[in-house]
Tab-separated table of C-alpha atoms and ligand atoms in Angstrom:
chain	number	residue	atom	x	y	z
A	1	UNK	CA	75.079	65.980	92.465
A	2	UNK	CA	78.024	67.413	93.962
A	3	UNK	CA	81.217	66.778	92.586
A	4	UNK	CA	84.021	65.867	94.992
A	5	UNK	CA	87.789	66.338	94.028
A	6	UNK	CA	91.062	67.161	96.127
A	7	UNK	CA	91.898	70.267	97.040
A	8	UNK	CA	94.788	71.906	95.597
A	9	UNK	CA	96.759	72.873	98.577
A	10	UNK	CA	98.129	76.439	97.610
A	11	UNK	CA	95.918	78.633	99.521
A	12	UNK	CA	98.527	79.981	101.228
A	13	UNK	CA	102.322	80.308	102.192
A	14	UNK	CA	102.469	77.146	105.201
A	15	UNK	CA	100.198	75.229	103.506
A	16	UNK	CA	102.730	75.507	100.331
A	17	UNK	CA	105.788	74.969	102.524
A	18	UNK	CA	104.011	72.028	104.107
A	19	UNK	CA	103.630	70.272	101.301
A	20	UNK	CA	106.467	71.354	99.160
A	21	UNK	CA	108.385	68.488	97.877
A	22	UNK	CA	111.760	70.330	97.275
A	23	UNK	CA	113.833	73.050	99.420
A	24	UNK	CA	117.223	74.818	98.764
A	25	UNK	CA	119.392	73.159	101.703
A	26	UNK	CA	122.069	75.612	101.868
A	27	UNK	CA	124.103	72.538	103.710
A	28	UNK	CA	124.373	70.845	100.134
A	29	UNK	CA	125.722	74.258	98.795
A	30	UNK	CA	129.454	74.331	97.396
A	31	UNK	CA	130.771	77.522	96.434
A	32	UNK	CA	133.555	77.294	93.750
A	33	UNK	CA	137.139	79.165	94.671
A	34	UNK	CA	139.794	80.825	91.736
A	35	UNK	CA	143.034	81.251	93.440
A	36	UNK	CA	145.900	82.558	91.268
A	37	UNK	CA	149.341	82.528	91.803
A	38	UNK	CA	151.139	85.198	89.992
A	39	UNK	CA	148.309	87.837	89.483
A	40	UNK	CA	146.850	90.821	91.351
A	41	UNK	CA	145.763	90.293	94.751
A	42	UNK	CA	141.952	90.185	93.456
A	43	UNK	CA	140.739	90.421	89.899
A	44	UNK	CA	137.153	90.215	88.976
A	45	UNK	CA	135.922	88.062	86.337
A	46	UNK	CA	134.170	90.154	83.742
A	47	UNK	CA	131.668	88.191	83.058
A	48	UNK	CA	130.966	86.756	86.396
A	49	UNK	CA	130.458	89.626	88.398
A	50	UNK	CA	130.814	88.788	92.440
A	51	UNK	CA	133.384	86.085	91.679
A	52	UNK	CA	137.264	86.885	91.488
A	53	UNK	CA	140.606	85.750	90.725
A	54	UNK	CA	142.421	86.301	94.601
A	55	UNK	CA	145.615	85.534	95.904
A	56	UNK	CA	145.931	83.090	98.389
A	57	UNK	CA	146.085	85.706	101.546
A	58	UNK	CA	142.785	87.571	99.545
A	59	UNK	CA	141.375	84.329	99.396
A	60	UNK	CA	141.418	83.234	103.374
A	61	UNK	CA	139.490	86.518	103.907
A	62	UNK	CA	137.372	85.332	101.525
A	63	UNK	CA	136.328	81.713	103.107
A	64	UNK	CA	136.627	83.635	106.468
A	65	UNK	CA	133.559	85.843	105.133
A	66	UNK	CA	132.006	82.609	103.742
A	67	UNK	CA	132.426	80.439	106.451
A	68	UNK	CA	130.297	83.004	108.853
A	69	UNK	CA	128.093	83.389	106.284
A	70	UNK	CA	127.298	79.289	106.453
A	71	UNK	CA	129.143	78.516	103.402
A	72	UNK	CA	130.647	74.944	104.332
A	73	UNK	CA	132.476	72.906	101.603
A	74	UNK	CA	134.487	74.693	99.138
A	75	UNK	CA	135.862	73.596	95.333
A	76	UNK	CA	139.063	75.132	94.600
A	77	UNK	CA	140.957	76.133	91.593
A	78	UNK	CA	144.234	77.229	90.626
A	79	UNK	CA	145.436	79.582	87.895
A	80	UNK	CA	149.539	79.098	87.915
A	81	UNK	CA	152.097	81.516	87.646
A	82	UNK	CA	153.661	79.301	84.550
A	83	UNK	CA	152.215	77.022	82.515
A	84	UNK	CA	154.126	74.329	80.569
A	85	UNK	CA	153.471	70.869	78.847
A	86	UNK	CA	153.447	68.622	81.382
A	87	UNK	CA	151.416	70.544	83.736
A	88	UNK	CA	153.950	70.925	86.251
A	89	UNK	CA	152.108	73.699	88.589
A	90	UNK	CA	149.138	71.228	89.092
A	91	UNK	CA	150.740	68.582	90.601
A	92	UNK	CA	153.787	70.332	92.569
A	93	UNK	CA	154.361	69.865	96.098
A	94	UNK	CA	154.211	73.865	96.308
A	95	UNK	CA	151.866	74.118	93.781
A	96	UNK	CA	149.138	77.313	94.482
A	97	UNK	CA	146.671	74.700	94.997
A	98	UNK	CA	148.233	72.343	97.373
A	99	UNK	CA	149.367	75.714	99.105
A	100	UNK	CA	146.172	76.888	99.294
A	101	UNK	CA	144.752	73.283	100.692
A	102	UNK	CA	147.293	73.491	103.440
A	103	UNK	CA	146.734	77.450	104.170
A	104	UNK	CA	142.562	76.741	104.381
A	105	UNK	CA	142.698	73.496	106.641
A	106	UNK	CA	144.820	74.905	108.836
A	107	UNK	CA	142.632	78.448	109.131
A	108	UNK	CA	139.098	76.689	108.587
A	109	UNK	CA	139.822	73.362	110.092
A	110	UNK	CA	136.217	72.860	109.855
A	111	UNK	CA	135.537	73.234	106.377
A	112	UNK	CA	135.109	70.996	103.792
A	113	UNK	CA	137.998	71.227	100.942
A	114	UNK	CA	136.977	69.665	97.897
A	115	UNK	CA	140.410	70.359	94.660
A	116	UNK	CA	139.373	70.454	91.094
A	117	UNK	CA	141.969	67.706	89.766
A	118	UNK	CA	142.971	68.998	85.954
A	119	UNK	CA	145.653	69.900	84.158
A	120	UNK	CA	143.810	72.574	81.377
A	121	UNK	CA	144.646	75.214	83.832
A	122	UNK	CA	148.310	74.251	83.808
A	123	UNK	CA	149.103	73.214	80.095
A	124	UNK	CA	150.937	75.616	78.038
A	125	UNK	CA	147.907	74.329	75.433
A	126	UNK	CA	145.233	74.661	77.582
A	127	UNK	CA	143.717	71.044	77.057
A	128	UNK	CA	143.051	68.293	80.245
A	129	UNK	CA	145.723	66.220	79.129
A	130	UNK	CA	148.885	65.383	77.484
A	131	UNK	CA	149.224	66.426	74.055
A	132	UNK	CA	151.180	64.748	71.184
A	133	UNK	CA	151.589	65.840	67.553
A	134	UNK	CA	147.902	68.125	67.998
A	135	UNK	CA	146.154	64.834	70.011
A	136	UNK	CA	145.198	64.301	73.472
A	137	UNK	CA	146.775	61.113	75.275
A	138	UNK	CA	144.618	59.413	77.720
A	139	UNK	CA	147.032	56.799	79.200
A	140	UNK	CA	150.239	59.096	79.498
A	141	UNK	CA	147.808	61.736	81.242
A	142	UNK	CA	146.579	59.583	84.304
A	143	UNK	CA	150.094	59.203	85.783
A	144	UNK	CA	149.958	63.485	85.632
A	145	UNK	CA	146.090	62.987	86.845
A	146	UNK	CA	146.808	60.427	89.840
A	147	UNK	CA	149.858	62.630	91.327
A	148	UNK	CA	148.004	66.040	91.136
A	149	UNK	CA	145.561	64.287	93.392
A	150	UNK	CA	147.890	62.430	95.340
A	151	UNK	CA	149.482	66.350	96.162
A	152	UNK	CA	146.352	67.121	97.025
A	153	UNK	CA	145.454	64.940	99.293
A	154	UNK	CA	148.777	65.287	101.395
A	155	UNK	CA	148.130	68.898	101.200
A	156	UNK	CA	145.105	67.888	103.383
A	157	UNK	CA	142.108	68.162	100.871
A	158	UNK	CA	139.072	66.390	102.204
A	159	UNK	CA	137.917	65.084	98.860
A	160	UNK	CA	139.087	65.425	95.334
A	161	UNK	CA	137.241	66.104	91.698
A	162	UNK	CA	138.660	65.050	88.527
A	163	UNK	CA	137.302	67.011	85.873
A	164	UNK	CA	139.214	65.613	83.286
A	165	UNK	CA	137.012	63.064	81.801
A	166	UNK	CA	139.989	60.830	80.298
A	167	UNK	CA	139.371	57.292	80.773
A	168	UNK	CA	140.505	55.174	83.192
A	169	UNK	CA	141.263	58.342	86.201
A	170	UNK	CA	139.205	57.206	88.699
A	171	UNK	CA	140.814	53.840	89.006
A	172	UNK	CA	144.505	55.545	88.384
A	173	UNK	CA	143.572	58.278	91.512
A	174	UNK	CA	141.535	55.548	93.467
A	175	UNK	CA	145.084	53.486	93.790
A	176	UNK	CA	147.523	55.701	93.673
A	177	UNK	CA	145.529	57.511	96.855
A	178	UNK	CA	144.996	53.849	98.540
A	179	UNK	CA	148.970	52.954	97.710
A	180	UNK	CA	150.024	56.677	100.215
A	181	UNK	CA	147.796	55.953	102.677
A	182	UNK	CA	144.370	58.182	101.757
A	183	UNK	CA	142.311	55.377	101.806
A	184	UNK	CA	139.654	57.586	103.289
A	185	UNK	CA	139.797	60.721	100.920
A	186	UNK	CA	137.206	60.159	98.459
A	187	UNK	CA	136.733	60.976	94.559
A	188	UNK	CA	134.371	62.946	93.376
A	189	UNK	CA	134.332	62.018	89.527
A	190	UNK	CA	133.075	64.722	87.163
A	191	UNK	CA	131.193	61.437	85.655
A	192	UNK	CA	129.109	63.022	82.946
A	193	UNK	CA	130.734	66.018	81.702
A	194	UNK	CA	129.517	67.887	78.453
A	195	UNK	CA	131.798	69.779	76.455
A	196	UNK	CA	129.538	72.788	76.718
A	197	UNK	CA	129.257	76.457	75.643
A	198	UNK	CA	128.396	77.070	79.063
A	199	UNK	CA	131.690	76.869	80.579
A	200	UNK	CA	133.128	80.349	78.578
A	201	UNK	CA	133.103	82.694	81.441
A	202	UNK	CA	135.065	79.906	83.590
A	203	UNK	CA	137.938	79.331	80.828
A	204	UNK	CA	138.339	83.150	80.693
A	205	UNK	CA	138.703	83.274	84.623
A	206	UNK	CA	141.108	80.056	84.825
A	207	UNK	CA	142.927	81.274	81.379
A	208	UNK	CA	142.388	77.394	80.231
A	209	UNK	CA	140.901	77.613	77.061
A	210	UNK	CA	142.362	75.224	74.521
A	211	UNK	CA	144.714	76.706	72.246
A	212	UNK	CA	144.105	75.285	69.125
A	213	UNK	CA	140.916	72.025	68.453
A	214	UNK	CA	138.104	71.952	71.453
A	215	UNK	CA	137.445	69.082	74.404
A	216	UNK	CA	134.664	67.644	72.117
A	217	UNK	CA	137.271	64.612	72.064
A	218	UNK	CA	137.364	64.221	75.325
A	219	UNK	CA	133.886	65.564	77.047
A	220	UNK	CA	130.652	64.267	76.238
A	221	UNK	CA	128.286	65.449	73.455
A	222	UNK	CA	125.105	67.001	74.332
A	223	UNK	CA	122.713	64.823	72.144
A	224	UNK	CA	123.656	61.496	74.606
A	225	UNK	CA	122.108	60.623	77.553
A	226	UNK	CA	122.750	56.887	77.664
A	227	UNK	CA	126.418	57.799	77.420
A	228	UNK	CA	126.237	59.599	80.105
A	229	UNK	CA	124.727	56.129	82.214
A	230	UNK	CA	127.532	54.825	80.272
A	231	UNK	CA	130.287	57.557	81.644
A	232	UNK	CA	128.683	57.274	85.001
A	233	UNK	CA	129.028	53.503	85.366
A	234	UNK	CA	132.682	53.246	84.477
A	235	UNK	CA	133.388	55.864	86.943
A	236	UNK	CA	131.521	53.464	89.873
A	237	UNK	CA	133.319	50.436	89.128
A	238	UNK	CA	136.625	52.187	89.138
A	239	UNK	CA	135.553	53.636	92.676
A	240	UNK	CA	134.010	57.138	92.276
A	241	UNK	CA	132.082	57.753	95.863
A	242	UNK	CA	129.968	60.665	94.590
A	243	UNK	CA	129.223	61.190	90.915
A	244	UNK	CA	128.490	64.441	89.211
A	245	UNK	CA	126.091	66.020	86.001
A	246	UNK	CA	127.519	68.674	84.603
A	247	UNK	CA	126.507	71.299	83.301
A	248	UNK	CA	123.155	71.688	85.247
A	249	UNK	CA	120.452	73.547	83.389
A	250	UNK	CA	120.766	72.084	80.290
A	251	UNK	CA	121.261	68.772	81.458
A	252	UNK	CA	118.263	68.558	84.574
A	253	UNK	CA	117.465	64.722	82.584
A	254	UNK	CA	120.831	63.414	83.335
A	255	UNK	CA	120.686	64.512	86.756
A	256	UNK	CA	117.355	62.353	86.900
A	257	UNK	CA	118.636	59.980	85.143
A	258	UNK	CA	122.306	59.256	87.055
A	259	UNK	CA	120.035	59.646	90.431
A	260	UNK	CA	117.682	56.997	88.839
A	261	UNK	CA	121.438	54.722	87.943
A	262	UNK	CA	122.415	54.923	90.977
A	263	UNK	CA	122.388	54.804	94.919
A	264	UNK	CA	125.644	56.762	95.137
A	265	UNK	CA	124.985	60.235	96.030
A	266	UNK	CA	124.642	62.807	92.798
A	267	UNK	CA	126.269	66.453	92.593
A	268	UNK	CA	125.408	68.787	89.885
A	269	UNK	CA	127.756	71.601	88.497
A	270	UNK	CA	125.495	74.967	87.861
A	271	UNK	CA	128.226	76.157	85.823
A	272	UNK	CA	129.808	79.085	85.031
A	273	UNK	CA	127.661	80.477	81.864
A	274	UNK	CA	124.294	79.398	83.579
A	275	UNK	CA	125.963	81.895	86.326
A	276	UNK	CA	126.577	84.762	84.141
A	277	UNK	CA	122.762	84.324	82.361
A	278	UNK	CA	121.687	84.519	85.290
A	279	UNK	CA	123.725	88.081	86.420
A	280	UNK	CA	123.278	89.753	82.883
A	281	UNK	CA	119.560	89.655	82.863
A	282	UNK	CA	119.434	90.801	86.234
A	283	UNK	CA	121.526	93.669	85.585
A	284	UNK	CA	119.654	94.397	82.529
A	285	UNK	CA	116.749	94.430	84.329
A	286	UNK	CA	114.864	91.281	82.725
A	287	UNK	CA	114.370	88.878	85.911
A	288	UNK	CA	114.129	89.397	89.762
A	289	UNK	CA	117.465	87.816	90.552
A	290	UNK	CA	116.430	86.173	93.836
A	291	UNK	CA	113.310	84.201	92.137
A	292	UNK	CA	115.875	83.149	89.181
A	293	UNK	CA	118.190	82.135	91.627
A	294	UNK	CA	115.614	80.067	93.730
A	295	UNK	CA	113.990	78.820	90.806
A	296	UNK	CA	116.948	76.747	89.096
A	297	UNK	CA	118.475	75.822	92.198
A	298	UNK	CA	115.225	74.407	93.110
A	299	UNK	CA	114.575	72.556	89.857
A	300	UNK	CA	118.242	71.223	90.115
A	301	UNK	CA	117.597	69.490	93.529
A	302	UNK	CA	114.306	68.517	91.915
A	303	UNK	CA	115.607	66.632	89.360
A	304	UNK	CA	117.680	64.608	91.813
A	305	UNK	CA	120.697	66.150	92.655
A	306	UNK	CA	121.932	65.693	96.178
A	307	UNK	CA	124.270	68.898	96.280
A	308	UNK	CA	125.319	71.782	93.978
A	309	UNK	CA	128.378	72.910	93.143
A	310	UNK	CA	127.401	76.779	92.434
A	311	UNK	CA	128.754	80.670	92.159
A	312	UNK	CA	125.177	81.656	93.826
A	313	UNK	CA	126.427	80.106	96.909
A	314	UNK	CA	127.192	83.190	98.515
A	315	UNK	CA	124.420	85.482	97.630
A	316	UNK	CA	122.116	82.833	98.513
A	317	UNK	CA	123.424	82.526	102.143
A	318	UNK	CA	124.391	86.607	101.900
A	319	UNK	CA	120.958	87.198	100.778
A	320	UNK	CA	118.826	84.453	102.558
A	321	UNK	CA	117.714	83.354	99.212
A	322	UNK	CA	116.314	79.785	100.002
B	401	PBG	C1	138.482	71.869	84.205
B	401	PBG	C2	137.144	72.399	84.557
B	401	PBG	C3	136.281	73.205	83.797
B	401	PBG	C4	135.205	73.508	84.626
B	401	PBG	C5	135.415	72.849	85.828
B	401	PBG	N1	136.613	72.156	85.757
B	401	PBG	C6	136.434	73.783	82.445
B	401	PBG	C7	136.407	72.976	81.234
B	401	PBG	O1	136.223	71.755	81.234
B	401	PBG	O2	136.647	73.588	80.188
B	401	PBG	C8	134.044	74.396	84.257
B	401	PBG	C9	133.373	75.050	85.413
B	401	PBG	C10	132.467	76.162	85.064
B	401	PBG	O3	132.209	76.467	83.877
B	401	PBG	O4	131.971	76.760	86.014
B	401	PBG	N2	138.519	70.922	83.207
């Protein structure tokens, strides 16, 4: 008797593509952006090799570069000239992020400007917030929160991150943006944020590691995942309009999970460290780079995310790795 059973459709390359449940949409790629006010014009970041600290004339060649490439919605950072403890450089009118913001949407009027809204990069301490006798203050920090964003957006940012993860931002951004006018500009809430080992190489780039205790306070622990529906929740009903996972790789259930939660559209952060894995063991030799590359951004989308924050952005497009 002859057995009957499905084939398995691999036999070769259209078939695959045909049936392939998951591509890398470079369109849902957003490459990440250090712009620093006081340093050299362009600094590499040691352990993130590709990806420097620029100046703000160093950094519209960059985007220009980008932008023909197909690179189409940018996060930006700032690393300040001075730092101090209210976080004054994150929130100024002439800030090196709002003057970056105004410098890129009037060059790239077209492209998609996305701020990173935090103070760690700006604190003389290096922590997200406002810090009293050795503790972080939530409440006192979403006033500092709600007017870096608010800078942001009349700087002209499309759309603006917290990162923060102190409770109650969303809601303290959502009206102090609907108050001025940017009804329109949405938030982008870092929902479910780990405090993770992954995000070393980014803290030496932006110079914000904490100078004394760690975020664990703040950020979420690794072992929860219904925290992180929890987290993700409370960042809806204050108004988030996209929510994000991060980090990625370590984290590809939560990204299931939130897209699972949720109709609102998910990001996911493949951070910094998963970056720099990714370059060391190609330099040394112990992965093809492109198929590593593929591979997790694949599995990322996979798992339900809708777009990816990532430092791969530009080889991928550079390279045609998708
Ligand atoms: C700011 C912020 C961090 C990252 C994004 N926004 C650092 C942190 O929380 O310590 C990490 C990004 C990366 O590692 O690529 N709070």
């Amino acid at each position: 008797m002859t057995m009957y059973r499905p084939r398995r459709l691999r036999q070769g390359p259209i078939i695959r593509d045909l049936v392939a449940e998951t591509r890398i949409d470079t369109n849902k790629l957003i490459m990440p952006y250090f712009v620093d006010e006081g340093g050299p014009a362009r600094q590499p970041i040691d352990a993130m090799p590709g990806i420097d600290r620029v100046s703000l004339e160093e950094l519209l060649m960059d985007v220009e570069r980008d932008a023909a490439l197909g690179v189409r919605s940018a996060l930006l950072f700032g690393i300040p000239s001075a730092r101090d403890e209210k976080a004054t450089g994150a929130w100024a009118g002439d800030g090196i992020v709002q003057k970056a913001v105004r410098a890129l949407r009037k060059n790239f009027p077209e492209l998609l400007v996305i701020t990173d809204v935090c103070l760690c990069e700006y604190t003389s301490h290096g922590h997200c917030g406002v810090v009293k006798d050795g503790k972080v203050l939530n409440d006192p920090t979403l006033d500092l929160l709600a007017d870096t964003a608010l800078s942001h957006a009349r700087a002209g940012a499309d759309m603006v991150a917290p990162s923060d993860m102190m409770d109650g931002r969303v809601a303290a951004i959502r009206e102090v943006l609907d108050e001025n006018g940017y009804t329109d500009t949405p938030i982008m809430s870092y929902a479910a944020k780990y405090a993770s080992a992954f995000y070393g190489p980014f803290r030496e780039a932006a110079g914000s590691a904490p100078q004394f205790g760690d975020r664990k306070t703040y950020q979420m622990d690794s072992r929860n995942a219904r925290e992180a529906e929890k987290e993700v929740l409370l960042d809806i009903d204050e108004g988030a309009d996209i929510v994000m996972v991060k980090p990625a790789l370590a984290y590809l259930d939560i990204i299931t999970r939130v897209r699972e939660l949720t109709t609102l559209p998910v990001c996911a952060y493949n951070v910094s460290g998963e970056y720099s894995m990714v370059k060391a063991a190609a330099k040394a030799g112990y992965g093809d780079e492109a198929a590593l590359v593929k591979e997790i951004l694949t599995g990322i989308f996979r798992a339900g995310a809708d777009m990816v924050i990532s430092y791969h952005t530009r080889d991928v497009l550079a390279k045609g790795w998708w």
